[in-house]
Tab-separated table of C-alpha atoms in Angstrom:
chain	number	residue	atom	x	y	z
A	1	UNK	CA	32.435	-59.250	-38.133
A	2	UNK	CA	34.578	-61.205	-35.591
A	3	UNK	CA	37.757	-60.146	-37.261
A	4	UNK	CA	36.792	-56.578	-37.226
A	5	UNK	CA	35.896	-56.618	-33.651
A	6	UNK	CA	39.378	-58.117	-33.000
A	7	UNK	CA	41.257	-55.749	-35.096
A	8	UNK	CA	39.419	-52.872	-33.276
A	9	UNK	CA	40.170	-54.429	-29.890
A	10	UNK	CA	43.805	-54.712	-30.560
A	11	UNK	CA	44.064	-51.215	-31.777
A	12	UNK	CA	42.418	-49.803	-28.814
A	13	UNK	CA	44.724	-52.121	-26.552
A	14	UNK	CA	47.820	-51.459	-28.076
A	15	UNK	CA	48.164	-48.592	-30.736
A	16	UNK	CA	46.437	-45.746	-29.020
A	17	UNK	CA	48.179	-42.360	-29.104
A	18	UNK	CA	49.455	-42.755	-25.346
A	19	UNK	CA	50.720	-46.567	-26.355
A	20	UNK	CA	52.457	-45.308	-29.428
A	21	UNK	CA	54.432	-42.522	-27.594
A	22	UNK	CA	55.361	-44.927	-24.836
A	23	UNK	CA	56.741	-47.640	-27.423
A	24	UNK	CA	58.570	-44.304	-29.204
A	25	UNK	CA	60.116	-43.682	-25.693
A	26	UNK	CA	61.121	-47.328	-24.991
A	27	UNK	CA	62.641	-47.646	-28.340
A	28	UNK	CA	64.900	-44.400	-27.899
A	29	UNK	CA	65.743	-45.652	-24.318
A	30	UNK	CA	66.751	-48.987	-25.948
A	31	UNK	CA	68.936	-47.352	-28.820
A	32	UNK	CA	70.515	-45.073	-26.095
A	33	UNK	CA	71.627	-48.027	-23.977
A	34	UNK	CA	72.671	-49.766	-27.133
A	35	UNK	CA	74.662	-46.845	-28.312
A	36	UNK	CA	76.015	-46.299	-24.706
A	37	UNK	CA	77.514	-50.030	-24.302
A	38	UNK	CA	79.083	-49.653	-27.754
A	39	UNK	CA	80.709	-46.389	-27.035
A	40	UNK	CA	81.679	-47.860	-23.568
A	41	UNK	CA	83.134	-50.667	-24.958
A	42	UNK	CA	85.336	-48.860	-27.725
A	43	UNK	CA	86.454	-46.469	-25.182
A	44	UNK	CA	87.599	-49.208	-22.799
A	45	UNK	CA	89.203	-51.186	-25.650
A	46	UNK	CA	91.199	-47.868	-26.595
A	47	UNK	CA	92.158	-47.375	-23.128
A	48	UNK	CA	93.219	-51.145	-22.659
A	49	UNK	CA	95.130	-51.102	-25.986
A	50	UNK	CA	96.782	-47.885	-24.831
A	51	UNK	CA	98.256	-49.615	-21.797
A	52	UNK	CA	99.031	-52.790	-23.719
A	53	UNK	CA	101.167	-51.021	-26.268
A	54	UNK	CA	102.831	-48.847	-23.246
A	55	UNK	CA	103.817	-51.961	-21.503
A	56	UNK	CA	105.491	-54.767	-23.711
A	57	UNK	CA	105.880	-57.212	-20.578
A	58	UNK	CA	104.571	-60.781	-21.181
A	59	UNK	CA	102.122	-60.198	-18.346
A	60	UNK	CA	100.508	-57.094	-19.784
A	61	UNK	CA	100.102	-58.758	-23.224
A	62	UNK	CA	98.491	-61.749	-21.267
A	63	UNK	CA	96.237	-59.676	-18.713
A	64	UNK	CA	94.842	-56.942	-21.044
A	65	UNK	CA	93.086	-58.978	-23.644
A	66	UNK	CA	91.630	-61.057	-20.807
A	67	UNK	CA	90.174	-57.935	-18.940
A	68	UNK	CA	89.031	-56.596	-22.077
A	69	UNK	CA	87.008	-59.699	-22.743
A	70	UNK	CA	85.734	-59.619	-19.136
A	71	UNK	CA	84.724	-55.923	-19.250
A	72	UNK	CA	82.895	-56.582	-22.664
A	73	UNK	CA	80.874	-59.121	-21.040
A	74	UNK	CA	80.184	-57.072	-18.175
A	75	UNK	CA	78.985	-54.017	-20.147
A	76	UNK	CA	76.742	-56.412	-22.332
A	77	UNK	CA	75.105	-57.945	-19.047
A	78	UNK	CA	74.297	-54.437	-17.695
A	79	UNK	CA	73.103	-53.301	-21.180
A	80	UNK	CA	70.666	-56.163	-20.932
A	81	UNK	CA	69.403	-55.644	-17.539
A	82	UNK	CA	68.849	-51.823	-18.337
A	83	UNK	CA	66.823	-52.657	-21.603
A	84	UNK	CA	64.856	-55.284	-19.423
A	85	UNK	CA	63.899	-52.531	-17.313
A	86	UNK	CA	63.056	-50.414	-19.631
A	87	UNK	CA	60.704	-52.539	-21.440
A	88	UNK	CA	59.189	-53.196	-17.903
A	89	UNK	CA	60.144	-56.786	-17.021
A	90	UNK	CA	61.121	-57.723	-13.671
A	91	UNK	CA	64.937	-58.522	-14.442
A	92	UNK	CA	65.474	-59.406	-10.802
A	93	UNK	CA	63.220	-62.720	-11.550
A	94	UNK	CA	65.210	-63.538	-14.796
A	95	UNK	CA	68.355	-63.067	-13.051
A	96	UNK	CA	67.624	-65.155	-10.079
A	97	UNK	CA	66.006	-67.725	-12.555
A	98	UNK	CA	69.327	-67.417	-14.481
A	99	UNK	CA	71.164	-68.083	-11.312
A	100	UNK	CA	69.373	-71.421	-10.542
A	101	UNK	CA	69.912	-72.554	-13.968
A	102	UNK	CA	73.690	-71.915	-13.976
A	103	UNK	CA	73.859	-73.770	-10.770
A	104	UNK	CA	71.970	-76.767	-12.459
A	105	UNK	CA	74.164	-76.615	-15.375
A	106	UNK	CA	77.123	-76.304	-13.306
A	107	UNK	CA	76.632	-79.698	-12.032
A	108	UNK	CA	76.556	-81.229	-15.495
A	109	UNK	CA	79.590	-79.439	-16.756
A	110	UNK	CA	81.928	-80.040	-13.981
A	111	UNK	CA	85.009	-80.209	-16.693
A	112	UNK	CA	84.147	-76.942	-17.851
A	113	UNK	CA	84.137	-75.469	-14.317
A	114	UNK	CA	87.598	-77.296	-14.056
A	115	UNK	CA	89.035	-75.485	-16.859
A	116	UNK	CA	87.723	-72.137	-15.793
A	117	UNK	CA	89.049	-72.531	-12.330
A	118	UNK	CA	92.474	-73.965	-13.518
A	119	UNK	CA	92.857	-71.086	-16.072
A	120	UNK	CA	92.210	-68.596	-13.094
A	121	UNK	CA	94.990	-70.189	-10.928
A	122	UNK	CA	97.206	-70.214	-14.062
A	123	UNK	CA	96.646	-66.358	-14.708
A	124	UNK	CA	96.591	-65.468	-11.180
A	125	UNK	CA	99.918	-67.029	-10.108
A	126	UNK	CA	101.774	-65.948	-13.199
A	127	UNK	CA	102.486	-69.397	-14.533
A	128	UNK	CA	102.338	-68.842	-17.749
A	129	UNK	CA	102.425	-65.536	-20.272
A	130	UNK	CA	101.946	-64.774	-23.734
A	131	UNK	CA	105.223	-65.477	-25.709
A	132	UNK	CA	106.216	-68.202	-23.143
A	133	UNK	CA	107.718	-71.367	-25.056
A	134	UNK	CA	106.220	-74.368	-23.101
A	135	UNK	CA	105.910	-78.173	-23.511
A	136	UNK	CA	103.267	-80.461	-22.179
A	137	UNK	CA	103.136	-83.932	-22.730
A	138	UNK	CA	103.381	-84.504	-26.576
A	139	UNK	CA	102.766	-80.989	-27.219
A	140	UNK	CA	105.091	-77.973	-27.346
A	141	UNK	CA	104.990	-74.010	-28.849
A	142	UNK	CA	104.705	-70.755	-28.033
A	143	UNK	CA	101.682	-69.492	-26.008
A	144	UNK	CA	99.627	-67.277	-28.149
A	145	UNK	CA	96.664	-66.594	-26.046
A	146	UNK	CA	95.530	-67.410	-22.490
A	147	UNK	CA	91.760	-67.464	-21.705
A	148	UNK	CA	90.001	-68.512	-18.503
A	149	UNK	CA	89.204	-71.784	-20.386
A	150	UNK	CA	91.490	-72.840	-22.919
A	151	UNK	CA	95.119	-71.574	-23.633
A	152	UNK	CA	96.469	-71.583	-27.308
A	153	UNK	CA	100.147	-72.741	-28.305
A	154	UNK	CA	101.442	-72.366	-31.911
A	155	UNK	CA	104.071	-75.094	-32.550
A	156	UNK	CA	107.090	-74.582	-34.766
A	157	UNK	CA	105.488	-76.113	-37.663
A	158	UNK	CA	102.603	-73.620	-37.498
A	159	UNK	CA	99.988	-75.885	-35.981
A	160	UNK	CA	97.727	-73.962	-33.277
A	161	UNK	CA	97.158	-76.240	-30.706
A	162	UNK	CA	94.123	-75.504	-28.290
A	163	UNK	CA	94.438	-77.196	-24.753
A	164	UNK	CA	91.776	-76.821	-22.270
A	165	UNK	CA	93.344	-75.285	-18.993
A	166	UNK	CA	92.131	-78.232	-16.956
A	167	UNK	CA	94.444	-80.512	-18.879
A	168	UNK	CA	97.538	-78.611	-18.274
A	169	UNK	CA	98.284	-80.228	-14.891
A	170	UNK	CA	101.867	-80.309	-15.541
A	171	UNK	CA	104.084	-78.348	-18.175
A	172	UNK	CA	107.527	-77.100	-18.350
A	173	UNK	CA	108.242	-73.296	-19.181
A	174	UNK	CA	111.321	-72.849	-21.383
A	175	UNK	CA	110.990	-68.810	-20.887
A	176	UNK	CA	111.719	-68.123	-17.539
A	177	UNK	CA	114.684	-66.966	-15.567
A	178	UNK	CA	117.342	-68.530	-17.791
A	179	UNK	CA	118.000	-71.553	-19.794
A	180	UNK	CA	121.120	-73.786	-20.245
A	181	UNK	CA	122.934	-74.633	-23.363
A	182	UNK	CA	123.872	-78.224	-23.653
A	183	UNK	CA	126.341	-79.212	-26.322
A	184	UNK	CA	127.326	-83.018	-26.150
A	185	UNK	CA	130.091	-84.325	-28.540
A	186	UNK	CA	132.777	-87.313	-28.409
A	187	UNK	CA	136.309	-87.344	-28.739
A	188	UNK	CA	138.250	-90.472	-30.521
A	189	UNK	CA	139.611	-92.604	-28.192
A	190	UNK	CA	142.746	-92.466	-30.132
A	191	UNK	CA	142.662	-88.548	-29.363
A	192	UNK	CA	144.747	-87.017	-26.694
A	193	UNK	CA	142.124	-85.870	-24.171
A	194	UNK	CA	143.723	-82.683	-22.370
A	195	UNK	CA	144.362	-81.369	-26.285
A	196	UNK	CA	140.473	-82.070	-27.123
A	197	UNK	CA	139.355	-80.642	-23.830
A	198	UNK	CA	141.606	-77.619	-24.355
A	199	UNK	CA	140.427	-76.626	-27.923
A	200	UNK	CA	136.880	-77.169	-26.610
A	201	UNK	CA	137.477	-74.476	-24.062
A	202	UNK	CA	139.126	-72.136	-26.415
A	203	UNK	CA	136.486	-72.571	-28.871
A	204	UNK	CA	133.761	-71.824	-25.921
A	205	UNK	CA	135.551	-68.801	-24.865
A	206	UNK	CA	135.519	-67.343	-28.284
A	207	UNK	CA	132.026	-67.936	-28.919
A	208	UNK	CA	131.261	-66.327	-25.360
A	209	UNK	CA	133.340	-63.114	-26.386
A	210	UNK	CA	130.984	-62.693	-29.491
A	211	UNK	CA	127.770	-63.659	-27.826
A	212	UNK	CA	128.148	-61.998	-24.500
A	213	UNK	CA	124.713	-60.458	-24.886
A	214	UNK	CA	122.629	-63.602	-24.765
A	215	UNK	CA	125.077	-65.105	-22.097
A	216	UNK	CA	124.286	-65.128	-18.387
A	217	UNK	CA	127.740	-66.714	-17.379
A	218	UNK	CA	130.988	-68.157	-19.143
A	219	UNK	CA	130.667	-71.618	-20.900
A	220	UNK	CA	132.019	-74.628	-18.809
A	221	UNK	CA	133.631	-77.355	-20.704
A	222	UNK	CA	132.545	-80.340	-17.863
A	223	UNK	CA	135.323	-82.845	-19.091
A	224	UNK	CA	134.682	-86.521	-19.580
A	225	UNK	CA	131.114	-87.717	-18.745
A	226	UNK	CA	131.104	-91.222	-20.140
A	227	UNK	CA	133.125	-93.833	-22.092
A	228	UNK	CA	130.808	-94.461	-25.165
A	229	UNK	CA	131.064	-97.248	-27.931
A	230	UNK	CA	132.897	-95.185	-30.351
A	231	UNK	CA	134.609	-92.090	-28.199
A	232	UNK	CA	134.692	-90.203	-24.819
A	233	UNK	CA	131.704	-88.099	-24.135
A	234	UNK	CA	132.480	-84.402	-23.315
A	235	UNK	CA	129.827	-81.792	-22.608
A	236	UNK	CA	129.747	-77.859	-22.746
A	237	UNK	CA	127.386	-76.109	-20.790
A	238	UNK	CA	126.601	-72.402	-20.462
A	239	UNK	CA	123.595	-70.575	-18.945
A	240	UNK	CA	121.777	-67.974	-21.221
A	241	UNK	CA	118.965	-65.842	-21.456
A	242	UNK	CA	115.421	-67.475	-22.181
A	243	UNK	CA	114.592	-68.060	-25.915
A	244	UNK	CA	118.281	-67.647	-26.579
A	245	UNK	CA	119.150	-71.507	-26.137
A	246	UNK	CA	118.384	-72.843	-29.438
A	247	UNK	CA	120.529	-70.292	-31.448
A	248	UNK	CA	123.280	-70.453	-28.862
A	249	UNK	CA	123.402	-74.352	-29.358
A	250	UNK	CA	123.751	-74.119	-33.001
A	251	UNK	CA	126.184	-71.664	-32.969
A	252	UNK	CA	128.452	-73.112	-30.333
A	253	UNK	CA	128.293	-76.356	-32.213
A	254	UNK	CA	129.464	-74.697	-35.469
A	255	UNK	CA	132.763	-73.222	-33.190
A	256	UNK	CA	133.346	-76.196	-31.800
A	257	UNK	CA	133.264	-78.232	-35.274
A	258	UNK	CA	135.527	-75.450	-37.053
A	259	UNK	CA	138.013	-75.354	-33.803
A	260	UNK	CA	138.418	-79.122	-34.029
A	261	UNK	CA	138.778	-79.227	-37.767
A	262	UNK	CA	141.535	-76.400	-37.667
A	263	UNK	CA	143.370	-78.184	-34.408
A	264	UNK	CA	143.027	-81.880	-36.086
A	265	UNK	CA	140.976	-83.145	-33.122
A	266	UNK	CA	139.199	-86.241	-34.033
A	267	UNK	CA	135.515	-86.676	-33.640
A	268	UNK	CA	134.756	-90.304	-33.775
A	269	UNK	CA	132.039	-91.890	-36.278
A	270	UNK	CA	130.253	-95.192	-35.182
A	271	UNK	CA	132.300	-98.172	-35.491
A	272	UNK	CA	132.546	-101.569	-34.264
A	273	UNK	CA	135.394	-104.058	-33.871
A	274	UNK	CA	134.698	-107.590	-35.111
A	275	UNK	CA	136.822	-110.762	-34.016
A	276	UNK	CA	136.893	-113.621	-35.924
A	277	UNK	CA	137.327	-116.827	-34.211
A	278	UNK	CA	137.969	-120.358	-35.589
A	279	UNK	CA	137.193	-123.412	-33.807
A	280	UNK	CA	139.417	-126.507	-34.326
């Protein structure tokens, strides 16, 4: 008897014709809101990808995915608020409670907040962009993704490093404005210095004529830099476009080696002079 009365009471309270119509109306509104949020996300994604394809600059490749992520979360938050309003819940109270809870969590997650603040300034000031080659401490690689919390670097061996932005307090960027090719070599002490420098300059000039597209200035042979254990230190320098320095250094070394071999310029190898002394 009790269960029958309970079932009848629940039916009269929740499953009358008017109530069912309200439930159907609420369900339809939720479906419309959800579909609208999904369509909005897809349209925004399409528009941002269109901008990303038309602008191949590194900043576009960096900022567009970040904006896309932020807009996705914004649309999701608006959809949740609208659904709460349709259901009949006081969403303002929920939002206020979430704000207080977020403030309390923030005091216990200062490192996380530090990462977000650092990420914001890194992106806002344009210190990094997707495709930049940077090194920070013992880690170096190409930037694959920059978020507000972490930055992802792809090392040359394929390792994907994930670095919290709060730890990027000091880093070097090898993809801005220009880089210098630095090629150091030694001339043997027995070698005529003027001839060695002249051959090096001629080889550097020949290399420059074949690689003007990647160079920003003509190479320079800086003369004798040191007296080493086995030879005289010489350096060739040249400013090149960012990202071209590694290939340029390899090719310039090859040009120098060939020129030295053809001209008979001696490159020393490590050696020691040992004196034997006998004491009477």
